[in-house]
Amino acid sequence: MGSGAHRWRVAVVAAAVVLVGGCSSGAPAGGSAPSSAAPDAGAASGDTSPGPAASADAGGPALAEGAVAPPDRAADAFTYSPALVPEGANLAVYATPNGTSTTVRLEVLGLLPERGYAAHAHANACGPTGDAAGPHFQNRQDPAAGPGKPSTDPAYANPQNEVWLDLTTDGDGDGEATATVPFTFTDRAPASVVVHEAMATATEPGKAGSAGARLACLTVPFPKG
Ligand SMILES: [Cu+2]
């Protein structure tokens, strides 16, 4: 465990140096607090995401982070199913543009242990019900989809055209997912990340992108441009 935690810390420091040294957009100095909670749990259980984007960073301060609460008390972080996403579970989302691609990371703390959860970036902010978040954000929008008719065509509902953040929790209910998509958010950007009941997102024609009930939602102000 010690070496895993150490390695993670080195990666954070390296990312901070890149941000400070190579980015003129006024990114806050590295060493910020929000990301310090996750590595212990992740490293302890070997839950490091095997995602394709280990080299892209998605570090820095979280775009959004919050402990979920039921809709009557939630502002930006909702649980619609406390049995599957317990009140107080923490969701955090990071995003880093890298030229023509974007790396997005979801970190969760305190979900059910050793369980898969599908998750995606959605078009709208969270609200009193899971439906408020609207459809999945798509870079190229499926012309066959519309209100009440989600995109299920694998040509559009796929993890290169949407931001899929499916993850599996460790024994503490903690986990993370990183996705690198081949686009940036220009005129449109997602506004939330939704955690679903299915353990993984479907990919077959007619079902692609579907992942069951919406369990939890975090409003995320993904920046455009
Ligand atoms: Cu979704």
mmCIF file of C-alpha atoms and ligand atoms in Angstrom:
data_model
loop_
_atom_site.group_PDB
_atom_site.id
_atom_site.type_symbol
_atom_site.label_atom_id
_atom_site.label_comp_id
_atom_site.label_asym_id
_atom_site.label_seq_id
_atom_site.Cartn_x
_atom_site.Cartn_y
_atom_site.Cartn_z
ATOM 1 C CA MET A 1 0.000 0.000 0.000
ATOM 2 C CA GLY A 2 2.773 2.402 0.904
ATOM 3 C CA SER A 3 4.309 2.320 -2.507
ATOM 4 C CA GLY A 4 0.959 2.719 -4.229
ATOM 5 C CA ALA A 5 0.119 5.800 -2.200
ATOM 6 C CA HIS A 6 3.563 7.176 -2.809
ATOM 7 C CA ARG A 7 3.309 6.672 -6.523
ATOM 8 C CA TRP A 8 -0.010 8.469 -6.590
ATOM 9 C CA ARG A 9 1.404 11.408 -4.713
ATOM 10 C CA VAL A 10 4.272 11.671 -7.150
ATOM 11 C CA ALA A 11 1.781 11.730 -10.001
ATOM 12 C CA VAL A 12 -0.146 14.551 -8.342
ATOM 13 C CA VAL A 13 2.984 16.582 -7.857
ATOM 14 C CA ALA A 14 3.991 16.025 -11.459
ATOM 15 C CA ALA A 15 0.570 17.113 -12.687
ATOM 16 C CA ALA A 16 0.733 20.220 -10.508
ATOM 17 C CA VAL A 17 4.104 21.129 -11.936
ATOM 18 C CA VAL A 18 2.740 20.788 -15.453
ATOM 19 C CA LEU A 19 -0.206 22.991 -14.589
ATOM 20 C CA VAL A 20 1.854 25.672 -12.943
ATOM 21 C CA GLY A 21 4.687 25.584 -15.383
ATOM 22 C CA GLY A 22 2.956 25.009 -18.675
ATOM 23 C CA CYS A 23 -0.477 26.512 -18.423
ATOM 24 C CA SER A 24 -1.077 30.200 -18.759
ATOM 25 C CA SER A 25 -4.775 30.043 -18.093
ATOM 26 C CA GLY A 26 -4.433 30.845 -14.438
ATOM 27 C CA ALA A 27 -4.926 27.385 -13.038
ATOM 28 C CA PRO A 28 -4.681 27.511 -9.267
ATOM 29 C CA ALA A 29 -1.398 26.359 -7.819
ATOM 30 C CA GLY A 30 -1.129 22.665 -7.196
ATOM 31 C CA GLY A 31 -1.376 20.906 -3.869
ATOM 32 C CA SER A 32 -5.025 21.736 -3.411
ATOM 33 C CA ALA A 33 -6.925 19.777 -0.859
ATOM 34 C CA PRO A 34 -9.925 18.188 -2.591
ATOM 35 C CA SER A 35 -8.163 15.275 -4.166
ATOM 36 C CA SER A 36 -6.328 14.179 -1.055
ATOM 37 C CA ALA A 37 -9.106 11.983 0.276
ATOM 38 C CA ALA A 38 -9.279 9.453 -2.513
ATOM 39 C CA PRO A 39 -5.813 7.986 -2.922
ATOM 40 C CA ASP A 40 -5.710 6.239 0.450
ATOM 41 C CA ALA A 41 -8.738 4.149 -0.254
ATOM 42 C CA GLY A 42 -7.871 3.538 -3.877
ATOM 43 C CA ALA A 43 -4.330 2.536 -3.163
ATOM 44 C CA ALA A 44 -5.255 0.379 -0.204
ATOM 45 C CA SER A 45 -7.430 -1.900 -2.236
ATOM 46 C CA GLY A 46 -5.640 -1.816 -5.531
ATOM 47 C CA ASP A 47 -8.644 -0.134 -7.088
ATOM 48 C CA THR A 48 -6.618 1.958 -9.453
ATOM 49 C CA SER A 49 -8.676 2.441 -12.556
ATOM 50 C CA PRO A 50 -7.439 0.419 -15.507
ATOM 51 C CA GLY A 51 -8.863 3.110 -17.763
ATOM 52 C CA PRO A 52 -7.235 3.939 -21.054
ATOM 53 C CA ALA A 53 -6.071 7.360 -19.984
ATOM 54 C CA ALA A 54 -3.464 6.844 -17.316
ATOM 55 C CA SER A 55 -1.235 9.415 -18.958
ATOM 56 C CA ALA A 56 -3.801 12.206 -19.315
ATOM 57 C CA ASP A 57 -4.230 13.975 -16.094
ATOM 58 C CA ALA A 58 -7.696 15.203 -15.099
ATOM 59 C CA GLY A 59 -6.087 16.378 -11.887
ATOM 60 C CA GLY A 60 -6.180 19.780 -10.311
ATOM 61 C CA PRO A 61 -9.103 21.026 -8.325
ATOM 62 C CA ALA A 62 -12.442 19.295 -8.734
ATOM 63 C CA LEU A 63 -14.945 21.006 -10.995
ATOM 64 C CA ALA A 64 -17.565 19.864 -8.545
ATOM 65 C CA GLU A 65 -17.606 17.805 -5.400
ATOM 66 C CA GLY A 66 -20.317 17.039 -2.916
ATOM 67 C CA ALA A 67 -21.880 14.662 -0.427
ATOM 68 C CA VAL A 68 -25.177 13.403 -1.768
ATOM 69 C CA ALA A 69 -28.450 14.086 0.020
ATOM 70 C CA PRO A 70 -32.083 13.291 -0.722
ATOM 71 C CA PRO A 71 -33.775 15.769 -3.070
ATOM 72 C CA ASP A 72 -35.548 17.680 -0.312
ATOM 73 C CA ARG A 73 -32.182 18.660 1.155
ATOM 74 C CA ALA A 74 -29.850 18.524 -1.821
ATOM 75 C CA ALA A 75 -28.515 21.457 -3.791
ATOM 76 C CA ASP A 76 -25.957 20.077 -6.226
ATOM 77 C CA ALA A 77 -25.436 16.458 -5.116
ATOM 78 C CA PHE A 78 -28.484 14.205 -5.087
ATOM 79 C CA THR A 79 -29.257 10.633 -4.175
ATOM 80 C CA TYR A 80 -32.505 9.279 -5.541
ATOM 81 C CA SER A 81 -31.878 5.842 -4.049
ATOM 82 C CA PRO A 82 -30.258 5.948 -0.598
ATOM 83 C CA ALA A 83 -30.237 2.140 -0.523
ATOM 84 C CA LEU A 84 -27.779 2.044 -3.421
ATOM 85 C CA VAL A 85 -26.079 5.432 -3.067
ATOM 86 C CA PRO A 86 -26.151 6.144 0.675
ATOM 87 C CA GLU A 87 -26.694 9.672 1.909
ATOM 88 C CA GLY A 88 -23.306 11.242 2.563
ATOM 89 C CA ALA A 89 -21.539 9.371 -0.232
ATOM 90 C CA ASN A 90 -19.155 11.752 -1.936
ATOM 91 C CA LEU A 91 -18.913 12.419 -5.668
ATOM 92 C CA ALA A 92 -16.152 14.488 -7.270
ATOM 93 C CA VAL A 93 -15.571 15.270 -10.944
ATOM 94 C CA TYR A 94 -12.441 16.589 -12.637
ATOM 95 C CA ALA A 95 -11.864 17.514 -16.257
ATOM 96 C CA THR A 96 -8.762 18.448 -18.212
ATOM 97 C CA PRO A 97 -8.704 19.492 -21.874
ATOM 98 C CA ASN A 98 -5.660 18.227 -23.769
ATOM 99 C CA GLY A 99 -5.647 19.915 -27.143
ATOM 100 C CA THR A 100 -8.354 18.132 -29.089
ATOM 101 C CA SER A 101 -9.322 15.674 -26.361
ATOM 102 C CA THR A 102 -10.692 15.903 -22.845
ATOM 103 C CA THR A 103 -9.990 13.723 -19.834
ATOM 104 C CA VAL A 104 -12.764 13.446 -17.274
ATOM 105 C CA ARG A 105 -12.456 11.706 -13.936
ATOM 106 C CA LEU A 106 -15.127 10.663 -11.458
ATOM 107 C CA GLU A 107 -14.194 9.766 -7.892
ATOM 108 C CA VAL A 108 -16.712 8.249 -5.507
ATOM 109 C CA LEU A 109 -16.500 7.565 -1.794
ATOM 110 C CA GLY A 110 -18.977 5.620 0.291
ATOM 111 C CA LEU A 111 -21.107 3.799 -2.251
ATOM 112 C CA LEU A 112 -21.903 0.108 -1.787
ATOM 113 C CA PRO A 113 -18.736 -2.003 -1.623
ATOM 114 C CA GLU A 114 -17.520 -4.075 -4.526
ATOM 115 C CA ARG A 115 -20.257 -3.113 -6.882
ATOM 116 C CA GLY A 116 -20.224 -1.836 -10.427
ATOM 117 C CA TYR A 117 -21.981 1.426 -11.182
ATOM 118 C CA ALA A 118 -22.514 2.875 -14.625
ATOM 119 C CA ALA A 119 -22.044 6.650 -14.831
ATOM 120 C CA HIS A 120 -22.047 9.293 -17.552
ATOM 121 C CA ALA A 121 -21.919 12.999 -18.202
ATOM 122 C CA HIS A 122 -25.425 14.288 -18.861
ATOM 123 C CA ALA A 123 -26.676 17.365 -20.665
ATOM 124 C CA ASN A 124 -28.505 19.194 -17.878
ATOM 125 C CA ALA A 125 -27.974 20.044 -14.230
ATOM 126 C CA CYS A 126 -29.375 17.756 -11.547
ATOM 127 C CA GLY A 127 -32.808 18.345 -10.090
ATOM 128 C CA PRO A 128 -35.444 16.867 -7.810
ATOM 129 C CA THR A 129 -35.712 13.708 -9.912
ATOM 130 C CA GLY A 130 -33.159 11.841 -11.954
ATOM 131 C CA ASP A 131 -34.883 12.903 -15.157
ATOM 132 C CA ALA A 132 -33.801 16.503 -14.634
ATOM 133 C CA ALA A 133 -30.303 15.734 -15.875
ATOM 134 C CA GLY A 134 -31.656 15.045 -19.353
ATOM 135 C CA PRO A 135 -29.967 12.811 -21.886
ATOM 136 C CA HIS A 136 -26.338 11.872 -22.108
ATOM 137 C CA PHE A 137 -24.116 14.608 -23.411
ATOM 138 C CA GLN A 138 -23.169 13.687 -26.992
ATOM 139 C CA ASN A 139 -20.483 15.385 -29.025
ATOM 140 C CA ARG A 140 -22.296 14.523 -32.266
ATOM 141 C CA GLN A 141 -25.969 14.511 -31.422
ATOM 142 C CA ASP A 142 -28.035 11.539 -32.558
ATOM 143 C CA PRO A 143 -30.680 12.937 -34.930
ATOM 144 C CA ALA A 144 -33.006 10.055 -34.052
ATOM 145 C CA ALA A 145 -33.065 10.946 -30.361
ATOM 146 C CA GLY A 146 -35.304 13.478 -28.693
ATOM 147 C CA PRO A 147 -37.373 14.123 -25.609
ATOM 148 C CA GLY A 148 -38.459 10.790 -24.167
ATOM 149 C CA LYS A 149 -36.489 8.966 -26.852
ATOM 150 C CA PRO A 150 -32.926 8.453 -25.723
ATOM 151 C CA SER A 151 -30.191 7.710 -28.195
ATOM 152 C CA THR A 152 -29.608 3.964 -28.356
ATOM 153 C CA ASP A 153 -27.728 3.833 -31.646
ATOM 154 C CA PRO A 154 -24.194 2.608 -31.014
ATOM 155 C CA ALA A 155 -22.989 5.016 -33.695
ATOM 156 C CA TYR A 156 -23.795 7.845 -31.280
ATOM 157 C CA ALA A 157 -24.270 6.196 -27.877
ATOM 158 C CA ASN A 158 -20.706 5.075 -27.395
ATOM 159 C CA PRO A 159 -17.813 6.072 -25.154
ATOM 160 C CA GLN A 160 -16.058 8.059 -27.869
ATOM 161 C CA ASN A 161 -19.094 10.304 -28.467
ATOM 162 C CA GLU A 162 -20.342 10.374 -24.868
ATOM 163 C CA VAL A 163 -18.488 10.521 -21.558
ATOM 164 C CA TRP A 164 -18.825 7.148 -19.863
ATOM 165 C CA LEU A 165 -17.480 6.821 -16.329
ATOM 166 C CA ASP A 166 -18.472 3.302 -15.318
ATOM 167 C CA LEU A 167 -16.579 2.166 -12.231
ATOM 168 C CA THR A 168 -16.335 -0.624 -9.680
ATOM 169 C CA THR A 169 -16.054 0.200 -6.001
ATOM 170 C CA ASP A 170 -13.572 -1.335 -3.608
ATOM 171 C CA GLY A 171 -14.326 -2.884 -0.234
ATOM 172 C CA ASP A 172 -14.953 0.555 1.247
ATOM 173 C CA GLY A 173 -17.343 1.600 -1.496
ATOM 174 C CA ASP A 174 -14.767 3.902 -3.042
ATOM 175 C CA GLY A 175 -13.821 3.970 -6.693
ATOM 176 C CA GLU A 176 -12.900 6.063 -9.666
ATOM 177 C CA ALA A 177 -13.149 6.131 -13.415
ATOM 178 C CA THR A 178 -11.249 8.131 -15.998
ATOM 179 C CA ALA A 179 -12.381 8.663 -19.572
ATOM 180 C CA THR A 180 -10.552 10.438 -22.350
ATOM 181 C CA VAL A 181 -12.813 11.485 -25.201
ATOM 182 C CA PRO A 182 -11.627 12.748 -28.599
ATOM 183 C CA PHE A 183 -13.354 16.128 -28.373
ATOM 184 C CA THR A 184 -13.499 19.254 -26.258
ATOM 185 C CA PHE A 185 -16.509 21.146 -24.977
ATOM 186 C CA THR A 186 -16.916 24.152 -27.238
ATOM 187 C CA ASP A 187 -20.398 25.541 -27.838
ATOM 188 C CA ARG A 188 -21.985 22.840 -25.690
ATOM 189 C CA ALA A 189 -20.840 21.142 -22.503
ATOM 190 C CA PRO A 190 -22.352 18.619 -20.130
ATOM 191 C CA ALA A 191 -23.804 19.925 -16.871
ATOM 192 C CA SER A 192 -23.890 16.892 -14.592
ATOM 193 C CA VAL A 193 -22.674 13.378 -13.922
ATOM 194 C CA VAL A 194 -25.292 10.714 -13.189
ATOM 195 C CA VAL A 195 -24.657 7.403 -11.412
ATOM 196 C CA HIS A 196 -26.916 4.573 -12.593
ATOM 197 C CA GLU A 197 -28.183 1.297 -11.198
ATOM 198 C CA ALA A 198 -26.726 -0.953 -13.892
ATOM 199 C CA MET A 199 -23.239 -2.209 -13.215
ATOM 200 C CA ALA A 200 -22.089 -1.294 -16.709
ATOM 201 C CA THR A 201 -23.412 0.693 -19.645
ATOM 202 C CA ALA A 202 -25.024 -1.330 -22.427
ATOM 203 C CA THR A 203 -23.420 -1.222 -25.851
ATOM 204 C CA GLU A 204 -25.680 -3.307 -28.107
ATOM 205 C CA PRO A 205 -27.903 -1.736 -30.784
ATOM 206 C CA GLY A 206 -31.236 -0.611 -29.364
ATOM 207 C CA LYS A 207 -29.838 -0.499 -25.848
ATOM 208 C CA ALA A 208 -26.540 1.300 -26.254
ATOM 209 C CA GLY A 209 -25.952 3.880 -23.562
ATOM 210 C CA SER A 210 -28.679 2.604 -21.281
ATOM 211 C CA ALA A 211 -27.772 1.816 -17.705
ATOM 212 C CA GLY A 212 -30.937 1.520 -15.667
ATOM 213 C CA ALA A 213 -32.347 3.794 -13.014
ATOM 214 C CA ARG A 214 -30.695 7.063 -12.078
ATOM 215 C CA LEU A 215 -29.416 6.661 -8.543
ATOM 216 C CA ALA A 216 -27.467 9.833 -7.917
ATOM 217 C CA CYS A 217 -26.449 13.049 -9.648
ATOM 218 C CA LEU A 218 -23.812 15.728 -9.229
ATOM 219 C CA THR A 219 -24.205 19.072 -10.986
ATOM 220 C CA VAL A 220 -20.885 19.862 -12.684
ATOM 221 C CA PRO A 221 -20.080 23.202 -14.356
ATOM 222 C CA PHE A 222 -18.003 21.752 -17.200
ATOM 223 C CA PRO A 223 -16.332 24.757 -18.825
ATOM 224 C CA LYS A 224 -16.819 25.464 -22.528
ATOM 225 C CA GLY A 225 -14.191 26.560 -24.958
HETATM 226 CU CU CU B 1 -26.332 8.270 -17.714
#
